Amino acid sequence: AFIFAILYLFILTQSWNNIYLFLFPIITFGFSLFFRIINTNKHRILSDINQIFYNPIGLEKKHANRLNFTALLQLILLFWIGAESFYHPHLIQTYMLYFNIFFTFFYTFGFYWILIDVWKYAKIAIRLEKNNPDKTISYLKVRQFRLITMVNLGTFILLNLLNVSFVILIDNNI
């Protein structure tokens, strides 16, 4: 959170005209905090007495770390482009389309990264005894996991192509 705040303050000092670009890292970081809060509360609530552990959205700590990483990548990209706009404004006018494409890709990639792992780590674990390992009830077969992974990948690529087309249309004022 400290690194995020410092990078965000650095970006705010660059006096950007488009304030909407600041929302994307905040949204990603907000989801990261959401998953971190869920993870913390889950371990507080669960104790050794519980025999059934329900984990519907996978490993929340891993999701939080991945979203935090993508939020930091977005902030670094914003800072880099902001610095380049001060030193070489003609380059930014020429290559703003590519910046928007990379920025949108980093934003959507974090959420795609989570969707892949939700299906891997979502489970119901039943603990019969304290000494025995957890017995896991899972209805997702390998074939279904591959199908879901391909559907997620297809959706990710389709949404990124849609975002690229919107960026091109907006940059060309169509």
mmCIF file of C-alpha atoms in Angstrom, residues 8-166:
data_model
loop_
_atom_site.group_PDB
_atom_site.id
_atom_site.type_symbol
_atom_site.label_atom_id
_atom_site.label_comp_id
_atom_site.label_asym_id
_atom_site.label_seq_id
_atom_site.Cartn_x
_atom_site.Cartn_y
_atom_site.Cartn_z
ATOM 1 C CA TYR A 8 0.259 7.591 -7.062
ATOM 2 C CA LEU A 9 1.579 10.825 -5.529
ATOM 3 C CA PHE A 10 4.365 10.923 -8.124
ATOM 4 C CA ILE A 11 1.772 10.618 -10.880
ATOM 5 C CA LEU A 12 -0.440 13.320 -9.366
ATOM 6 C CA THR A 13 2.483 15.762 -9.483
ATOM 7 C CA GLN A 14 2.704 15.352 -13.266
ATOM 8 C CA SER A 15 -0.557 17.331 -13.826
ATOM 9 C CA TRP A 16 -2.328 14.978 -16.197
ATOM 10 C CA ASN A 17 -5.244 16.337 -18.248
ATOM 11 C CA ASN A 18 -7.112 13.028 -18.399
ATOM 12 C CA ILE A 19 -8.155 12.151 -14.858
ATOM 13 C CA TYR A 20 -9.918 8.954 -15.981
ATOM 14 C CA LEU A 21 -6.584 7.182 -16.349
ATOM 15 C CA PHE A 22 -6.124 7.461 -12.568
ATOM 16 C CA LEU A 23 -9.249 5.412 -11.954
ATOM 17 C CA PHE A 24 -7.884 2.186 -13.431
ATOM 18 C CA PRO A 25 -5.083 1.663 -10.872
ATOM 19 C CA ILE A 26 -7.444 2.679 -8.053
ATOM 20 C CA ILE A 27 -10.037 0.122 -9.168
ATOM 21 C CA THR A 28 -7.414 -2.604 -9.437
ATOM 22 C CA PHE A 29 -5.926 -1.716 -6.059
ATOM 23 C CA GLY A 30 -9.428 -1.587 -4.554
ATOM 24 C CA PHE A 31 -10.096 -5.142 -5.690
ATOM 25 C CA SER A 32 -6.717 -6.124 -4.264
ATOM 26 C CA LEU A 33 -7.708 -4.703 -0.878
ATOM 27 C CA PHE A 34 -11.086 -6.448 -1.143
ATOM 28 C CA PHE A 35 -9.448 -9.851 -1.617
ATOM 29 C CA ARG A 36 -6.947 -9.131 1.159
ATOM 30 C CA ILE A 37 -9.794 -8.287 3.577
ATOM 31 C CA ILE A 38 -11.647 -11.475 2.624
ATOM 32 C CA ASN A 39 -8.484 -13.510 3.215
ATOM 33 C CA THR A 40 -7.866 -11.918 6.614
ATOM 34 C CA ASN A 41 -11.437 -12.384 7.776
ATOM 35 C CA LYS A 42 -11.576 -15.959 6.511
ATOM 36 C CA HIS A 43 -8.616 -16.966 8.655
ATOM 37 C CA ARG A 44 -10.024 -15.110 11.651
ATOM 38 C CA ILE A 45 -13.389 -16.834 11.435
ATOM 39 C CA LEU A 46 -12.103 -20.339 10.724
ATOM 40 C CA SER A 47 -10.809 -22.308 13.652
ATOM 41 C CA ASP A 48 -9.816 -25.872 14.464
ATOM 42 C CA ILE A 49 -13.386 -26.673 15.475
ATOM 43 C CA ASN A 50 -14.777 -26.222 11.953
ATOM 44 C CA GLN A 51 -14.915 -29.392 9.925
ATOM 45 C CA ILE A 52 -16.025 -27.956 6.587
ATOM 46 C CA PHE A 53 -14.020 -25.289 4.767
ATOM 47 C CA TYR A 54 -15.696 -23.572 1.844
ATOM 48 C CA ASN A 55 -13.427 -21.648 -0.519
ATOM 49 C CA PRO A 56 -15.610 -20.407 -3.409
ATOM 50 C CA ILE A 57 -13.260 -17.815 -4.935
ATOM 51 C CA GLY A 58 -9.946 -19.581 -4.627
ATOM 52 C CA LEU A 59 -6.863 -18.274 -2.880
ATOM 53 C CA GLU A 60 -7.690 -14.696 -1.955
ATOM 54 C CA LYS A 61 -4.141 -13.819 -0.905
ATOM 55 C CA LYS A 62 -2.798 -14.848 -4.313
ATOM 56 C CA HIS A 63 -5.524 -12.814 -6.033
ATOM 57 C CA ALA A 64 -4.698 -9.777 -3.887
ATOM 58 C CA ASN A 65 -0.985 -10.036 -4.682
ATOM 59 C CA ARG A 66 -1.619 -10.380 -8.408
ATOM 60 C CA LEU A 67 -3.987 -7.422 -8.506
ATOM 61 C CA ASN A 68 -1.549 -5.355 -6.464
ATOM 62 C CA PHE A 69 1.199 -6.237 -8.954
ATOM 63 C CA THR A 70 -0.929 -5.192 -11.938
ATOM 64 C CA ALA A 71 -1.940 -1.953 -10.177
ATOM 65 C CA LEU A 72 1.742 -1.154 -9.653
ATOM 66 C CA LEU A 73 2.452 -1.939 -13.326
ATOM 67 C CA GLN A 74 -0.307 0.465 -14.327
ATOM 68 C CA LEU A 75 1.119 3.186 -12.087
ATOM 69 C CA ILE A 76 4.632 2.668 -13.453
ATOM 70 C CA LEU A 77 3.294 2.893 -17.002
ATOM 71 C CA LEU A 78 1.370 6.082 -16.153
ATOM 72 C CA PHE A 79 4.446 7.606 -14.526
ATOM 73 C CA TRP A 80 6.663 6.677 -17.457
ATOM 74 C CA ILE A 81 4.293 8.130 -20.053
ATOM 75 C CA GLY A 82 3.770 11.232 -17.903
ATOM 76 C CA ALA A 83 7.520 11.788 -17.687
ATOM 77 C CA GLU A 84 7.918 11.225 -21.422
ATOM 78 C CA SER A 85 5.184 13.779 -22.111
ATOM 79 C CA PHE A 86 7.288 16.423 -20.330
ATOM 80 C CA TYR A 87 10.522 15.567 -22.139
ATOM 81 C CA HIS A 88 9.203 14.564 -25.583
ATOM 82 C CA PRO A 89 5.616 15.776 -26.086
ATOM 83 C CA HIS A 90 5.720 15.099 -29.836
ATOM 84 C CA LEU A 91 6.422 11.395 -29.204
ATOM 85 C CA ILE A 92 3.457 11.087 -26.860
ATOM 86 C CA GLN A 93 1.108 12.633 -29.410
ATOM 87 C CA THR A 94 2.314 10.129 -31.984
ATOM 88 C CA TYR A 95 2.349 7.019 -29.778
ATOM 89 C CA MET A 96 -0.601 7.641 -27.424
ATOM 90 C CA LEU A 97 -2.543 4.846 -29.156
ATOM 91 C CA TYR A 98 0.090 2.274 -28.192
ATOM 92 C CA PHE A 99 0.138 3.553 -24.627
ATOM 93 C CA ASN A 100 -3.633 3.138 -24.365
ATOM 94 C CA ILE A 101 -3.418 -0.388 -25.750
ATOM 95 C CA PHE A 102 -0.726 -1.433 -23.237
ATOM 96 C CA PHE A 103 -2.522 0.281 -20.384
ATOM 97 C CA THR A 104 -5.797 -1.490 -21.177
ATOM 98 C CA PHE A 105 -3.965 -4.793 -21.511
ATOM 99 C CA PHE A 106 -2.363 -4.426 -18.064
ATOM 100 C CA TYR A 107 -5.718 -3.525 -16.557
ATOM 101 C CA THR A 108 -7.582 -6.498 -18.008
ATOM 102 C CA PHE A 109 -4.719 -8.950 -17.539
ATOM 103 C CA GLY A 110 -4.955 -8.780 -13.744
ATOM 104 C CA PHE A 111 -8.575 -9.860 -13.780
ATOM 105 C CA TYR A 112 -7.911 -12.585 -16.363
ATOM 106 C CA TRP A 113 -5.089 -13.884 -14.172
ATOM 107 C CA ILE A 114 -7.547 -14.240 -11.302
ATOM 108 C CA LEU A 115 -10.199 -16.037 -13.350
ATOM 109 C CA ILE A 116 -7.722 -18.746 -14.307
ATOM 110 C CA ASP A 117 -6.912 -19.533 -10.683
ATOM 111 C CA VAL A 118 -10.455 -19.330 -9.332
ATOM 112 C CA TRP A 119 -11.239 -22.615 -11.037
ATOM 113 C CA LYS A 120 -8.019 -24.212 -9.790
ATOM 114 C CA TYR A 121 -8.342 -23.382 -6.112
ATOM 115 C CA ALA A 122 -12.091 -23.144 -5.487
ATOM 116 C CA LYS A 123 -12.999 -26.111 -3.307
ATOM 117 C CA ILE A 124 -14.890 -27.557 -0.407
ATOM 118 C CA ALA A 125 -12.639 -29.336 2.096
ATOM 119 C CA ILE A 126 -14.027 -31.667 4.727
ATOM 120 C CA ARG A 127 -11.794 -32.437 7.681
ATOM 121 C CA LEU A 128 -12.725 -35.765 9.256
ATOM 122 C CA GLU A 129 -10.033 -35.758 11.923
ATOM 123 C CA LYS A 130 -7.301 -33.341 12.950
ATOM 124 C CA ASN A 131 -4.521 -35.789 12.063
ATOM 125 C CA ASN A 132 -5.825 -36.720 8.596
ATOM 126 C CA PRO A 133 -5.305 -34.458 5.609
ATOM 127 C CA ASP A 134 -8.329 -32.726 4.171
ATOM 128 C CA LYS A 135 -10.596 -34.679 1.874
ATOM 129 C CA THR A 136 -11.562 -32.442 -1.004
ATOM 130 C CA ILE A 137 -14.874 -32.625 -2.801
ATOM 131 C CA SER A 138 -14.428 -31.371 -6.334
ATOM 132 C CA TYR A 139 -16.749 -31.729 -9.272
ATOM 133 C CA LEU A 140 -14.500 -30.039 -11.813
ATOM 134 C CA LYS A 141 -12.770 -32.569 -14.056
ATOM 135 C CA VAL A 142 -9.604 -31.874 -16.049
ATOM 136 C CA ARG A 143 -11.549 -31.618 -19.298
ATOM 137 C CA GLN A 144 -13.898 -29.051 -17.773
ATOM 138 C CA PHE A 145 -10.950 -27.104 -16.389
ATOM 139 C CA ARG A 146 -9.358 -26.928 -19.839
ATOM 140 C CA LEU A 147 -12.658 -25.846 -21.373
ATOM 141 C CA ILE A 148 -13.107 -23.107 -18.768
ATOM 142 C CA THR A 149 -9.503 -21.976 -19.277
ATOM 143 C CA MET A 150 -10.030 -21.735 -23.036
ATOM 144 C CA VAL A 151 -13.296 -19.833 -22.576
ATOM 145 C CA ASN A 152 -11.543 -17.419 -20.194
ATOM 146 C CA LEU A 153 -8.671 -16.951 -22.644
ATOM 147 C CA GLY A 154 -11.077 -16.384 -25.529
ATOM 148 C CA THR A 155 -13.053 -13.858 -23.505
ATOM 149 C CA PHE A 156 -9.845 -12.084 -22.487
ATOM 150 C CA ILE A 157 -8.635 -11.828 -26.088
ATOM 151 C CA LEU A 158 -12.065 -10.745 -27.347
ATOM 152 C CA LEU A 159 -12.402 -8.024 -24.709
ATOM 153 C CA ASN A 160 -8.893 -6.757 -25.411
ATOM 154 C CA LEU A 161 -9.624 -6.610 -29.138
ATOM 155 C CA LEU A 162 -12.815 -4.723 -28.346
ATOM 156 C CA ASN A 163 -10.866 -2.322 -26.129
ATOM 157 C CA VAL A 164 -8.249 -1.790 -28.842
ATOM 158 C CA SER A 165 -10.969 -1.007 -31.376
ATOM 159 C CA PHE A 166 -12.569 1.488 -28.966
#
